[in-house]
PDB file of C-alpha atoms in Angstrom:
ATOM      1  CA  UNK A 909      99.919  90.752 112.890  1.00  0.00           C
ATOM      2  CA  UNK A 910      99.579  87.163 111.733  1.00  0.00           C
ATOM      3  CA  UNK A 911      97.280  86.430 114.688  1.00  0.00           C
ATOM      4  CA  UNK A 912      94.478  87.969 112.580  1.00  0.00           C
ATOM      5  CA  UNK A 913      94.965  85.230 109.996  1.00  0.00           C
ATOM      6  CA  UNK A 914      94.949  82.585 112.726  1.00  0.00           C
ATOM      7  CA  UNK A 915      91.578  83.954 113.819  1.00  0.00           C
ATOM      8  CA  UNK A 916      90.165  83.443 110.309  1.00  0.00           C
ATOM      9  CA  UNK A 917      91.662  79.975 109.964  1.00  0.00           C
ATOM     10  CA  UNK A 918      90.183  78.964 113.314  1.00  0.00           C
ATOM     11  CA  UNK A 919      86.755  80.314 112.345  1.00  0.00           C
ATOM     12  CA  UNK A 920      86.562  79.193 108.712  1.00  0.00           C
ATOM     13  CA  UNK A 921      88.556  75.944 108.602  1.00  0.00           C
ATOM     14  CA  UNK A 922      89.160  72.814 110.652  1.00  0.00           C
ATOM     15  CA  UNK A 923      92.912  72.882 110.038  1.00  0.00           C
ATOM     16  CA  UNK A 924      95.033  71.665 112.931  1.00  0.00           C
ATOM     17  CA  UNK A 925      97.119  74.170 114.870  1.00  0.00           C
ATOM     18  CA  UNK A 926     100.285  72.726 113.298  1.00  0.00           C
ATOM     19  CA  UNK A 927      98.827  73.150 109.773  1.00  0.00           C
ATOM     20  CA  UNK A 928      97.767  76.719 110.571  1.00  0.00           C
ATOM     21  CA  UNK A 929     101.283  77.632 111.686  1.00  0.00           C
ATOM     22  CA  UNK A 930     102.836  75.929 108.637  1.00  0.00           C
ATOM     23  CA  UNK A 931     100.586  78.034 106.367  1.00  0.00           C
ATOM     24  CA  UNK A 932     101.488  81.197 108.299  1.00  0.00           C
ATOM     25  CA  UNK A 933     105.186  80.450 107.730  1.00  0.00           C
ATOM     26  CA  UNK A 934     104.533  80.280 103.962  1.00  0.00           C
ATOM     27  CA  UNK A 935     102.409  83.432 103.774  1.00  0.00           C
ATOM     28  CA  UNK A 936     104.105  86.597 102.577  1.00  0.00           C
ATOM     29  CA  UNK A 937     103.543  89.719 104.706  1.00  0.00           C
ATOM     30  CA  UNK A 938     104.885  93.022 103.374  1.00  0.00           C
ATOM     31  CA  UNK A 939     105.081  96.580 104.698  1.00  0.00           C
ATOM     32  CA  UNK A 940     104.294  99.438 102.303  1.00  0.00           C
ATOM     33  CA  UNK A 941     104.850 103.150 102.769  1.00  0.00           C
ATOM     34  CA  UNK A 942     102.051 105.686 102.446  1.00  0.00           C
ATOM     35  CA  UNK A 943     101.657 106.621  98.769  1.00  0.00           C
ATOM     36  CA  UNK A 944     102.802 103.243  97.408  1.00  0.00           C
ATOM     37  CA  UNK A 945     100.874 102.215  94.295  1.00  0.00           C
ATOM     38  CA  UNK A 946     100.183  98.481  94.481  1.00  0.00           C
ATOM     39  CA  UNK A 947      98.462  98.274  91.093  1.00  0.00           C
ATOM     40  CA  UNK A 948      97.841 100.780  88.306  1.00  0.00           C
ATOM     41  CA  UNK A 949      94.694 101.052  86.225  1.00  0.00           C
ATOM     42  CA  UNK A 950      95.302  99.131  82.991  1.00  0.00           C
ATOM     43  CA  UNK A 951      97.918  96.773  84.464  1.00  0.00           C
ATOM     44  CA  UNK A 952      97.346  93.021  84.703  1.00  0.00           C
ATOM     45  CA  UNK A 953      97.125  92.094  88.407  1.00  0.00           C
ATOM     46  CA  UNK A 954      99.577  89.477  89.629  1.00  0.00           C
ATOM     47  CA  UNK A 955      98.811  89.773  93.339  1.00  0.00           C
ATOM     48  CA  UNK A 956      95.909  89.903  95.785  1.00  0.00           C
ATOM     49  CA  UNK A 957      96.035  91.436  99.258  1.00  0.00           C
ATOM     50  CA  UNK A 958      94.609  91.204 102.764  1.00  0.00           C
ATOM     51  CA  UNK A 959      94.944  94.260 104.999  1.00  0.00           C
ATOM     52  CA  UNK A 960      96.445  93.584 108.421  1.00  0.00           C
ATOM     53  CA  UNK A 961      97.101  97.270 109.131  1.00  0.00           C
ATOM     54  CA  UNK A 962      96.556 100.453 107.162  1.00  0.00           C
ATOM     55  CA  UNK A 963      94.260 101.785 104.469  1.00  0.00           C
ATOM     56  CA  UNK A 964      94.281 101.152 100.714  1.00  0.00           C
ATOM     57  CA  UNK A 965      92.249 103.252  98.283  1.00  0.00           C
ATOM     58  CA  UNK A 966      90.717 101.779  95.109  1.00  0.00           C
ATOM     59  CA  UNK A 967      90.221 104.445  92.454  1.00  0.00           C
ATOM     60  CA  UNK A 968      90.074 105.017  88.712  1.00  0.00           C
ATOM     61  CA  UNK A 969      90.274 107.853  86.232  1.00  0.00           C
ATOM     62  CA  UNK A 970      87.088 107.995  84.165  1.00  0.00           C
ATOM     63  CA  UNK A 971      86.689 109.131  80.521  1.00  0.00           C
ATOM     64  CA  UNK A 972      86.329 112.782  81.653  1.00  0.00           C
ATOM     65  CA  UNK A 973      89.625 112.649  83.554  1.00  0.00           C
ATOM     66  CA  UNK A 974      88.079 112.604  87.038  1.00  0.00           C
ATOM     67  CA  UNK A 975      89.744 110.430  89.675  1.00  0.00           C
ATOM     68  CA  UNK A 976      86.883 108.521  91.312  1.00  0.00           C
ATOM     69  CA  UNK A 977      87.178 106.514  94.535  1.00  0.00           C
ATOM     70  CA  UNK A 978      85.261 103.236  94.576  1.00  0.00           C
ATOM     71  CA  UNK A 979      86.441 101.768  97.887  1.00  0.00           C
ATOM     72  CA  UNK A 980      88.686 102.023 100.924  1.00  0.00           C
ATOM     73  CA  UNK A 981      90.113  98.785 102.332  1.00  0.00           C
ATOM     74  CA  UNK A 982      91.095  98.787 105.995  1.00  0.00           C
ATOM     75  CA  UNK A 983      92.008  96.222 108.648  1.00  0.00           C
ATOM     76  CA  UNK A 984      90.739  92.671 108.055  1.00  0.00           C
ATOM     77  CA  UNK A 985      89.517  93.318 104.517  1.00  0.00           C
ATOM     78  CA  UNK A 986      90.534  91.346 101.445  1.00  0.00           C
ATOM     79  CA  UNK A 987      91.379  93.180  98.227  1.00  0.00           C
ATOM     80  CA  UNK A 988      90.322  91.103  95.256  1.00  0.00           C
ATOM     81  CA  UNK A 989      90.408  92.305  91.652  1.00  0.00           C
ATOM     82  CA  UNK A 990      87.633  90.764  89.565  1.00  0.00           C
ATOM     83  CA  UNK A 991      88.994  91.028  86.026  1.00  0.00           C
ATOM     84  CA  UNK A 992      88.754  87.489  84.612  1.00  0.00           C
ATOM     85  CA  UNK A 993      85.792  88.519  82.441  1.00  0.00           C
ATOM     86  CA  UNK A 994      87.998  90.965  80.514  1.00  0.00           C
ATOM     87  CA  UNK A 995      89.776  89.711  77.375  1.00  0.00           C
ATOM     88  CA  UNK A 996      93.039  91.486  78.309  1.00  0.00           C
ATOM     89  CA  UNK A 997      92.698  90.753  82.085  1.00  0.00           C
ATOM     90  CA  UNK A 998      93.648  94.361  82.901  1.00  0.00           C
ATOM     91  CA  UNK A 999      92.553  96.148  86.067  1.00  0.00           C
ATOM     92  CA  UNK A1000      89.876  98.842  85.923  1.00  0.00           C
ATOM     93  CA  UNK A1001      91.298 100.390  89.093  1.00  0.00           C
ATOM     94  CA  UNK A1002      94.421 101.667  90.802  1.00  0.00           C
ATOM     95  CA  UNK A1003      95.264 100.578  94.364  1.00  0.00           C
ATOM     96  CA  UNK A1004      97.139 103.132  96.469  1.00  0.00           C
ATOM     97  CA  UNK A1005      98.223 102.952 100.118  1.00  0.00           C
ATOM     98  CA  UNK A1006      96.774 105.967 101.961  1.00  0.00           C
ATOM     99  CA  UNK A1007      98.703 105.061 105.113  1.00  0.00           C
ATOM    100  CA  UNK A1008     101.773 103.028 105.966  1.00  0.00           C
ATOM    101  CA  UNK A1009     100.297  99.555 105.576  1.00  0.00           C
ATOM    102  CA  UNK A1010     101.006  95.932 106.454  1.00  0.00           C
ATOM    103  CA  UNK A1011      99.477  93.531 103.924  1.00  0.00           C
ATOM    104  CA  UNK A1012      99.354  89.815 103.294  1.00  0.00           C
ATOM    105  CA  UNK A1013     100.458  89.435  99.677  1.00  0.00           C
ATOM    106  CA  UNK A1014      99.221  86.530  97.613  1.00  0.00           C
ATOM    107  CA  UNK A1015     100.874  85.719  94.290  1.00  0.00           C
ATOM    108  CA  UNK A1016      98.042  84.791  91.937  1.00  0.00           C
ATOM    109  CA  UNK A1017     100.191  82.355  89.937  1.00  0.00           C
ATOM    110  CA  UNK A1018     101.240  80.494  93.128  1.00  0.00           C
ATOM    111  CA  UNK A1019      97.697  80.394  94.506  1.00  0.00           C
ATOM    112  CA  UNK A1020      96.738  77.077  92.860  1.00  0.00           C
ATOM    113  CA  UNK A1021      99.762  75.324  94.293  1.00  0.00           C
ATOM    114  CA  UNK A1022      98.926  76.580  97.795  1.00  0.00           C
ATOM    115  CA  UNK A1023      95.269  75.573  97.431  1.00  0.00           C
ATOM    116  CA  UNK A1024      96.245  72.102  96.179  1.00  0.00           C
ATOM    117  CA  UNK A1025      98.426  71.683  99.247  1.00  0.00           C
ATOM    118  CA  UNK A1026      95.795  73.022 101.675  1.00  0.00           C
ATOM    119  CA  UNK A1027      92.309  72.547 100.208  1.00  0.00           C
ATOM    120  CA  UNK A1028      90.608  74.227 103.165  1.00  0.00           C
ATOM    121  CA  UNK A1029      92.579  77.389 102.443  1.00  0.00           C
ATOM    122  CA  UNK A1030      90.732  77.801  99.142  1.00  0.00           C
ATOM    123  CA  UNK A1031      87.411  77.346 100.927  1.00  0.00           C
ATOM    124  CA  UNK A1032      88.425  79.898 103.578  1.00  0.00           C
ATOM    125  CA  UNK A1033      89.481  82.439 100.944  1.00  0.00           C
ATOM    126  CA  UNK A1034      86.243  81.947  99.036  1.00  0.00           C
ATOM    127  CA  UNK A1035      84.158  82.473 102.183  1.00  0.00           C
ATOM    128  CA  UNK A1036      86.111  85.623 103.089  1.00  0.00           C
ATOM    129  CA  UNK A1037      85.542  87.019  99.578  1.00  0.00           C
ATOM    130  CA  UNK A1038      81.855  86.041  99.702  1.00  0.00           C
ATOM    131  CA  UNK A1039      81.437  87.869 103.026  1.00  0.00           C
ATOM    132  CA  UNK A1040      83.246  90.909 101.661  1.00  0.00           C
ATOM    133  CA  UNK A1041      81.286  90.859  98.386  1.00  0.00           C
ATOM    134  CA  UNK A1042      77.985  90.443 100.240  1.00  0.00           C
ATOM    135  CA  UNK A1043      78.783  93.491 102.359  1.00  0.00           C
ATOM    136  CA  UNK A1044      79.761  95.444  99.235  1.00  0.00           C
ATOM    137  CA  UNK A1045      76.461  94.534  97.485  1.00  0.00           C
ATOM    138  CA  UNK A1046      74.479  95.595 100.550  1.00  0.00           C
ATOM    139  CA  UNK A1047      76.334  98.916 100.746  1.00  0.00           C
ATOM    140  CA  UNK A1048      75.954  99.519  97.006  1.00  0.00           C
ATOM    141  CA  UNK A1049      72.184  98.888  97.107  1.00  0.00           C
ATOM    142  CA  UNK A1050      71.834 101.313 100.027  1.00  0.00           C
ATOM    143  CA  UNK A1051      74.070 103.824  98.227  1.00  0.00           C
ATOM    144  CA  UNK A1052      71.968 103.861  95.042  1.00  0.00           C
ATOM    145  CA  UNK A1053      68.711 104.501  96.867  1.00  0.00           C
ATOM    146  CA  UNK A1054      69.912 107.157  99.308  1.00  0.00           C
ATOM    147  CA  UNK A1055      70.571 110.891  99.342  1.00  0.00           C
ATOM    148  CA  UNK A1056      74.129 112.265  99.815  1.00  0.00           C
ATOM    149  CA  UNK A1057      73.338 113.077 103.458  1.00  0.00           C
ATOM    150  CA  UNK A1058      71.986 109.560 104.079  1.00  0.00           C
ATOM    151  CA  UNK A1059      75.153 108.091 102.517  1.00  0.00           C
ATOM    152  CA  UNK A1060      77.309 110.116 104.891  1.00  0.00           C
ATOM    153  CA  UNK A1061      75.215 109.095 107.906  1.00  0.00           C
ATOM    154  CA  UNK A1062      75.449 105.434 106.871  1.00  0.00           C
ATOM    155  CA  UNK A1063      79.227 105.758 106.583  1.00  0.00           C
ATOM    156  CA  UNK A1064      79.355 107.310 110.077  1.00  0.00           C
ATOM    157  CA  UNK A1065      77.365 104.350 111.354  1.00  0.00           C
ATOM    158  CA  UNK A1066      79.215 101.540 109.548  1.00  0.00           C
ATOM    159  CA  UNK A1067      82.776 102.851 109.230  1.00  0.00           C
ATOM    160  CA  UNK A1068      83.161 105.831 111.596  1.00  0.00           C
ATOM    161  CA  UNK A1069      86.955 105.576 111.711  1.00  0.00           C
ATOM    162  CA  UNK A1070      87.232 106.185 107.979  1.00  0.00           C
ATOM    163  CA  UNK A1071      86.148 109.841 108.296  1.00  0.00           C
ATOM    164  CA  UNK A1072      89.434 110.839 109.969  1.00  0.00           C
ATOM    165  CA  UNK A1073      91.669 108.513 107.950  1.00  0.00           C
ATOM    166  CA  UNK A1074      91.094 109.673 104.377  1.00  0.00           C
ATOM    167  CA  UNK A1075      91.237 113.107 102.685  1.00  0.00           C
ATOM    168  CA  UNK A1076      87.862 114.839 102.405  1.00  0.00           C
ATOM    169  CA  UNK A1077      87.946 115.112  98.585  1.00  0.00           C
ATOM    170  CA  UNK A1078      88.467 111.319  98.308  1.00  0.00           C
ATOM    171  CA  UNK A1079      85.718 110.656 100.837  1.00  0.00           C
ATOM    172  CA  UNK A1080      83.380 112.962  98.864  1.00  0.00           C
ATOM    173  CA  UNK A1081      84.214 111.103  95.638  1.00  0.00           C
ATOM    174  CA  UNK A1082      83.477 107.764  97.350  1.00  0.00           C
ATOM    175  CA  UNK A1083      80.104 109.114  98.536  1.00  0.00           C
ATOM    176  CA  UNK A1084      79.247 110.489  95.089  1.00  0.00           C
ATOM    177  CA  UNK A1085      79.280 114.192  95.954  1.00  0.00           C
ATOM    178  CA  UNK A1086      81.513 117.260  95.752  1.00  0.00           C
ATOM    179  CA  UNK A1087      83.863 118.161  98.632  1.00  0.00           C
ATOM    180  CA  UNK A1088      81.792 121.338  99.109  1.00  0.00           C
ATOM    181  CA  UNK A1089      78.574 119.329  99.531  1.00  0.00           C
ATOM    182  CA  UNK A1090      80.268 117.026 102.020  1.00  0.00           C
ATOM    183  CA  UNK A1091      81.547 120.014 103.962  1.00  0.00           C
ATOM    184  CA  UNK A1092      78.020 121.523 104.123  1.00  0.00           C
ATOM    185  CA  UNK A1093      76.526 118.204 105.288  1.00  0.00           C
ATOM    186  CA  UNK A1094      79.175 117.810 107.996  1.00  0.00           C
ATOM    187  CA  UNK A1095      78.601 121.365 109.240  1.00  0.00           C
ATOM    188  CA  UNK A1096      74.823 120.953 109.271  1.00  0.00           C
ATOM    189  CA  UNK A1097      74.984 117.652 111.181  1.00  0.00           C
ATOM    190  CA  UNK A1098      77.488 119.124 113.627  1.00  0.00           C
ATOM    191  CA  UNK A1099      75.203 122.125 114.206  1.00  0.00           C
ATOM    192  CA  UNK A1100      72.141 119.868 114.684  1.00  0.00           C
ATOM    193  CA  UNK A1101      74.076 117.723 117.166  1.00  0.00           C
ATOM    194  CA  UNK A1102      75.184 120.802 119.105  1.00  0.00           C
ATOM    195  CA  UNK A1103      71.577 122.119 119.238  1.00  0.00           C
ATOM    196  CA  UNK A1104      70.206 118.818 120.579  1.00  0.00           C
ATOM    197  CA  UNK A1105      72.861 118.776 123.290  1.00  0.00           C
ATOM    198  CA  UNK A1106      71.798 122.212 124.596  1.00  0.00           C
TER     199      UNK A1106
END
């Protein structure tokens, strides 16, 4: 699993092979069972994560009591909680493993020490987060200006594997529609595909 991290270090840093392997020896990799809650809404985060294997759902209960999905993190995606702007530093979201998952776990309080030791590691982390955030902004802009059907089609195009990995009601929440609407869209697209193949 750690070969994924080596790939990022090779691409985003000029660390020597020996330095890369030393860092890998210090990095904490943990396995989590499906259903494990990594962070609860309202808690103060103490860790950040990078997904080597599995799927983690980011979700929150709104003021009406609805559980709304804001993201799904899968292989090679960093999970960063941006909460420094909040006076109490609490998380707006809950992070739950939807599958058995293997994650790199970073302790936020030990991060500075690691970055001081390996300055390029901080640069690499920043670039990974920038790439991830850039992708998120692009997806969010497309999401706002599109219809529910267009959102589903975009998801099929960009993250086709997600459709079979997450429950339909969570996928519908992520796409900003009801499970019934998602079901109708899926049936209509399936029917259209079948008709064009005739």
